[in-house]
Amino acid sequence: MIITLDGPAGAGKSSTARALASRLGWCYMDTGAMYRAVALMALEQGIDLAAAERLVELAESLCIAFEGGGVCVNGRDVSMEIRTERITQATRPVADAPPVRDAMKRIQRRMAVGIDLVTEGRDQGSVVFPQAELKVFLTASPEERARRRHAEELSRGRAVALTDVLSSQAQRDDGDRARPVGTLRPADDAVIIETDGLNRDEVVERLLALVAALQGRKESTP
Ligand code: DC
């Protein structure tokens, strides 16, 4: 079974998807981390971020795995490196290139074969797994999302101003919505959850209830 969790930056997708996968005992895929990993490796290997076909070759050659709550590329834990502002910026042209998105779609579908999976990103329900049994779109007001991201940055020891977080978030939202391929939008049959005023555990409980209802329906279908 596949559950997709899409939504804008800062909607709480990662922590929710991680907690949900852990509660269900399923695998977890962070597709933003995959785009970031390609950007990191491209910079390391001196690949031009505008050379889409070279980025496709690179993406196809990488072994990306989610292990112990982190992400490994070719066996190396890059969880921290991919979160820097430099990589956030470098990821944009990578994620904007249609051939790269196409390759990532193939890779993500390959990784999902034969497993129960919670996958999160921007296009998981709308493009990559349109047949997923449960598609969720998590969202929250811009102020709430920026406040959460700000608290996260502070907890990582990075002193940033809330106004800076809000403006860089607005920039990313615009980019995610304007992208010609893989545009941020809920799948037509997605369940939309507005998370203002809800904590992570409350969101996870709602999702678990949806999964239980689906599983019950599956079992009672002859
Ligand atoms: O969720 P994140 O901030 O780690 O995502 C990193 C970048 O990748 C961001 O620019 C959005 C983009 N992205 C995407 O285009 N499609 C996805 N499925 C996941 C992320």
Coordinates of C-alpha atoms and ligand atoms in Angstrom, one line a residue:
M1 CA 0.0 0.0 0.0
I2 CA 1.2 3.5 -0.7
I3 CA 0.3 6.7 1.1
T4 CA 1.4 10.0 -0.5
L5 CA 1.9 13.2 1.6
D6 CA 2.3 16.4 -0.5
G7 CA 2.2 20.0 0.4
P8 CA 4.2 23.3 0.6
A9 CA 7.4 23.7 2.5
G10 CA 7.0 23.9 6.2
A11 CA 3.6 22.2 6.3
G12 CA 5.0 19.5 8.6
K13 CA 5.2 16.8 5.9
S14 CA 8.6 15.3 6.9
S15 CA 8.0 14.8 10.6
T16 CA 4.4 13.6 9.9
A17 CA 5.4 11.2 7.2
R18 CA 8.3 9.8 9.3
A19 CA 6.1 9.3 12.4
L20 CA 3.3 7.8 10.3
A21 CA 5.7 5.3 8.6
S22 CA 7.2 4.4 12.0
R23 CA 3.7 3.8 13.6
L24 CA 2.7 1.6 10.6
G25 CA 6.1 -0.1 10.4
W26 CA 6.3 0.9 6.8
C27 CA 9.1 2.3 4.6
Y28 CA 9.5 6.1 4.3
M29 CA 10.7 8.1 1.3
D30 CA 11.6 11.8 1.4
T31 CA 11.6 12.9 -2.2
G32 CA 12.8 16.4 -1.4
A33 CA 15.9 14.8 0.1
M34 CA 16.3 12.9 -3.2
Y35 CA 16.4 16.1 -5.2
R36 CA 18.7 17.6 -2.7
A37 CA 21.0 14.6 -2.9
V38 CA 21.3 14.9 -6.7
A39 CA 22.1 18.6 -6.3
L40 CA 24.8 17.9 -3.7
M41 CA 26.5 15.2 -5.8
A42 CA 26.3 17.5 -8.9
L43 CA 28.1 20.2 -7.1
E44 CA 30.7 17.8 -5.8
Q45 CA 31.3 16.3 -9.2
G46 CA 31.4 19.7 -11.0
I47 CA 28.3 19.0 -13.0
D48 CA 26.6 22.1 -14.5
L49 CA 23.2 22.5 -12.8
A50 CA 21.8 23.6 -16.2
A51 CA 22.9 20.4 -17.9
A52 CA 19.7 18.4 -17.5
E53 CA 20.8 15.3 -19.3
R54 CA 24.0 15.0 -17.2
L55 CA 21.8 15.4 -14.1
V56 CA 19.6 12.6 -15.3
E57 CA 22.7 10.3 -15.8
L58 CA 23.9 11.3 -12.3
A59 CA 20.5 10.6 -10.7
E60 CA 20.2 7.2 -12.4
S61 CA 23.7 6.3 -11.1
L62 CA 23.1 7.1 -7.5
C63 CA 22.1 4.6 -4.8
I64 CA 19.8 6.6 -2.5
A65 CA 18.6 4.9 0.6
F66 CA 16.6 6.0 3.7
E67 CA 18.3 4.4 6.7
G68 CA 18.0 5.0 10.5
G69 CA 16.0 8.2 10.0
G70 CA 18.6 9.7 7.6
V71 CA 19.4 9.6 3.9
C72 CA 22.4 7.8 2.4
V73 CA 23.9 8.3 -1.0
N74 CA 26.1 5.5 -2.2
G75 CA 26.4 4.4 1.4
R76 CA 27.4 7.9 2.7
D77 CA 25.1 9.6 5.2
V78 CA 24.4 13.1 3.7
S79 CA 21.4 14.0 6.0
M80 CA 23.1 17.1 7.3
E81 CA 24.9 18.3 4.2
I82 CA 21.7 18.4 2.1
R83 CA 20.0 20.8 4.4
T84 CA 22.4 23.8 4.0
E85 CA 21.2 27.0 2.3
R86 CA 23.7 26.4 -0.5
I87 CA 22.1 23.0 -1.4
T88 CA 18.6 24.4 -1.0
Q89 CA 19.4 27.0 -3.7
A90 CA 21.2 24.4 -5.9
T91 CA 18.2 22.0 -5.7
R92 CA 15.9 24.5 -7.4
P93 CA 17.2 24.2 -11.0
V94 CA 17.6 20.4 -10.4
A95 CA 13.9 20.1 -9.4
D96 CA 12.8 22.5 -12.2
A97 CA 14.2 20.4 -15.0
P98 CA 11.5 18.2 -16.7
P99 CA 14.0 15.4 -17.7
V100 CA 15.3 15.2 -14.1
R101 CA 11.7 15.1 -12.8
D102 CA 10.9 12.3 -15.2
A103 CA 14.0 10.3 -14.1
M104 CA 13.1 10.9 -10.4
K105 CA 9.6 9.6 -11.1
R106 CA 11.0 6.4 -12.6
I107 CA 13.5 6.0 -9.7
Q108 CA 10.8 6.6 -7.1
R109 CA 8.4 4.1 -8.7
R110 CA 11.2 1.6 -8.7
M111 CA 11.9 2.1 -5.1
A112 CA 8.2 1.6 -4.2
V113 CA 7.9 -1.8 -5.8
G114 CA 6.6 -4.5 -3.5
I115 CA 6.8 -2.4 -0.2
D116 CA 4.3 -0.6 2.0
L117 CA 5.4 3.1 1.8
V118 CA 4.7 6.5 3.1
T119 CA 6.2 9.0 0.5
E120 CA 6.4 12.7 0.8
G121 CA 7.1 15.6 -1.6
R122 CA 5.2 17.9 -3.9
D123 CA 4.0 15.6 -6.7
Q124 CA 3.7 12.2 -5.2
G125 CA -0.1 11.9 -5.3
S126 CA -0.6 14.1 -8.4
V127 CA 2.1 12.7 -10.7
V128 CA 4.3 9.8 -9.3
F129 CA 1.7 7.6 -7.6
P130 CA -1.7 8.6 -8.9
Q131 CA -2.9 5.1 -8.0
A132 CA -1.9 5.4 -4.3
E133 CA -4.6 4.1 -1.9
L134 CA -4.4 7.3 0.2
K135 CA -3.3 10.7 -1.0
V136 CA -3.0 13.5 1.5
F137 CA -2.3 17.2 1.0
L138 CA -1.0 18.8 4.1
T139 CA -1.1 22.5 4.4
A140 CA -1.0 25.4 6.9
S141 CA -1.0 29.2 6.7
P142 CA 2.3 30.9 5.6
E143 CA 2.8 32.4 9.1
E144 CA 2.3 29.0 10.8
R145 CA 4.7 27.3 8.4
A146 CA 7.4 30.0 8.8
R147 CA 7.0 29.8 12.6
R148 CA 7.6 26.1 12.6
R149 CA 10.6 26.3 10.2
H150 CA 12.0 29.1 12.3
A151 CA 11.8 26.9 15.5
E152 CA 13.4 24.0 13.6
E153 CA 16.3 26.2 12.5
L154 CA 16.8 27.5 16.0
S155 CA 16.8 23.9 17.4
R156 CA 19.6 23.1 14.9
G157 CA 21.6 26.0 16.3
R158 CA 21.0 28.3 13.3
A159 CA 20.1 31.8 14.4
V160 CA 17.9 33.2 11.6
A161 CA 15.3 35.9 11.6
L162 CA 11.6 34.9 11.3
T163 CA 11.1 37.5 8.5
D164 CA 14.0 35.9 6.5
V165 CA 12.3 32.5 6.9
L166 CA 9.0 33.9 5.8
S167 CA 10.4 35.6 2.7
S168 CA 12.5 32.6 1.6
Q169 CA 9.4 30.4 2.1
A170 CA 7.3 32.7 -0.1
Q171 CA 10.0 32.5 -2.8
R172 CA 10.0 28.6 -2.6
D173 CA 6.2 28.5 -2.7
D174 CA 6.1 30.7 -5.8
G175 CA 8.7 28.4 -7.4
D176 CA 6.8 25.2 -6.5
R177 CA 3.6 26.6 -7.9
A178 CA 5.2 28.0 -11.1
R179 CA 7.1 24.9 -12.1
P180 CA 5.8 23.7 -15.4
V181 CA 6.2 20.0 -14.5
G182 CA 5.5 18.6 -11.1
T183 CA 3.7 21.7 -10.0
L184 CA 2.6 21.8 -6.3
R185 CA -1.1 20.9 -6.3
P186 CA -3.2 18.4 -4.5
A187 CA -4.3 15.3 -6.5
D188 CA -8.0 15.6 -7.4
D189 CA -8.9 12.9 -4.9
A190 CA -6.5 14.0 -2.1
V191 CA -7.6 14.4 1.4
I192 CA -6.7 18.0 2.4
I193 CA -5.6 18.6 6.0
E194 CA -5.1 22.1 7.2
T195 CA -2.7 21.8 10.1
D196 CA -2.9 25.2 11.8
G197 CA -3.6 24.6 15.5
L198 CA -2.8 20.8 15.2
N199 CA 0.3 19.2 16.5
R200 CA 2.2 16.5 14.7
D201 CA 0.7 13.7 16.9
E202 CA -2.9 14.9 16.2
V203 CA -2.2 14.9 12.4
V204 CA -0.7 11.4 12.6
E205 CA -3.7 10.1 14.6
R206 CA -6.0 11.5 11.9
L207 CA -4.0 9.8 9.2
L208 CA -3.9 6.5 11.1
A209 CA -7.7 6.6 11.3
L210 CA -7.9 7.1 7.5
V211 CA -5.5 4.2 7.0
A212 CA -7.5 2.0 9.4
A213 CA -10.8 2.8 7.6
L214 CA -9.2 2.0 4.2
Q215 CA -7.8 -1.3 5.5
G216 CA -11.2 -2.2 7.0
R217 CA -12.9 -1.5 3.6
K218 CA -10.3 -3.6 1.8
E219 CA -10.8 -6.6 4.2
S220 CA -14.6 -6.4 3.8
T221 CA -14.4 -6.3 0.0
P222 CA -14.9 -9.8 -1.4
Ligands
DC1 O1 10.9 19.4 0.7 P1 12.3 20.0 0.5 O2 12.5 21.4 0.9 O3 13.4 19.1 1.0 O4 12.4 20.0 -1.1 C1 13.6 20.3 -1.7 C2 13.3 20.9 -3.1 O5 12.9 19.9 -4.0 C3 12.3 22.0 -3.2 O6 12.8 23.0 -4.1 C4 11.1 21.4 -3.7 C5 11.6 20.3 -4.6 N1 10.8 19.1 -4.6 C6 10.1 18.8 -5.7 O7 10.1 19.6 -6.7 N2 9.3 17.7 -5.8 C7 9.3 16.8 -4.8 N3 8.6 15.7 -4.9 C8 10.0 17.1 -3.6 C9 10.7 18.2 -3.6

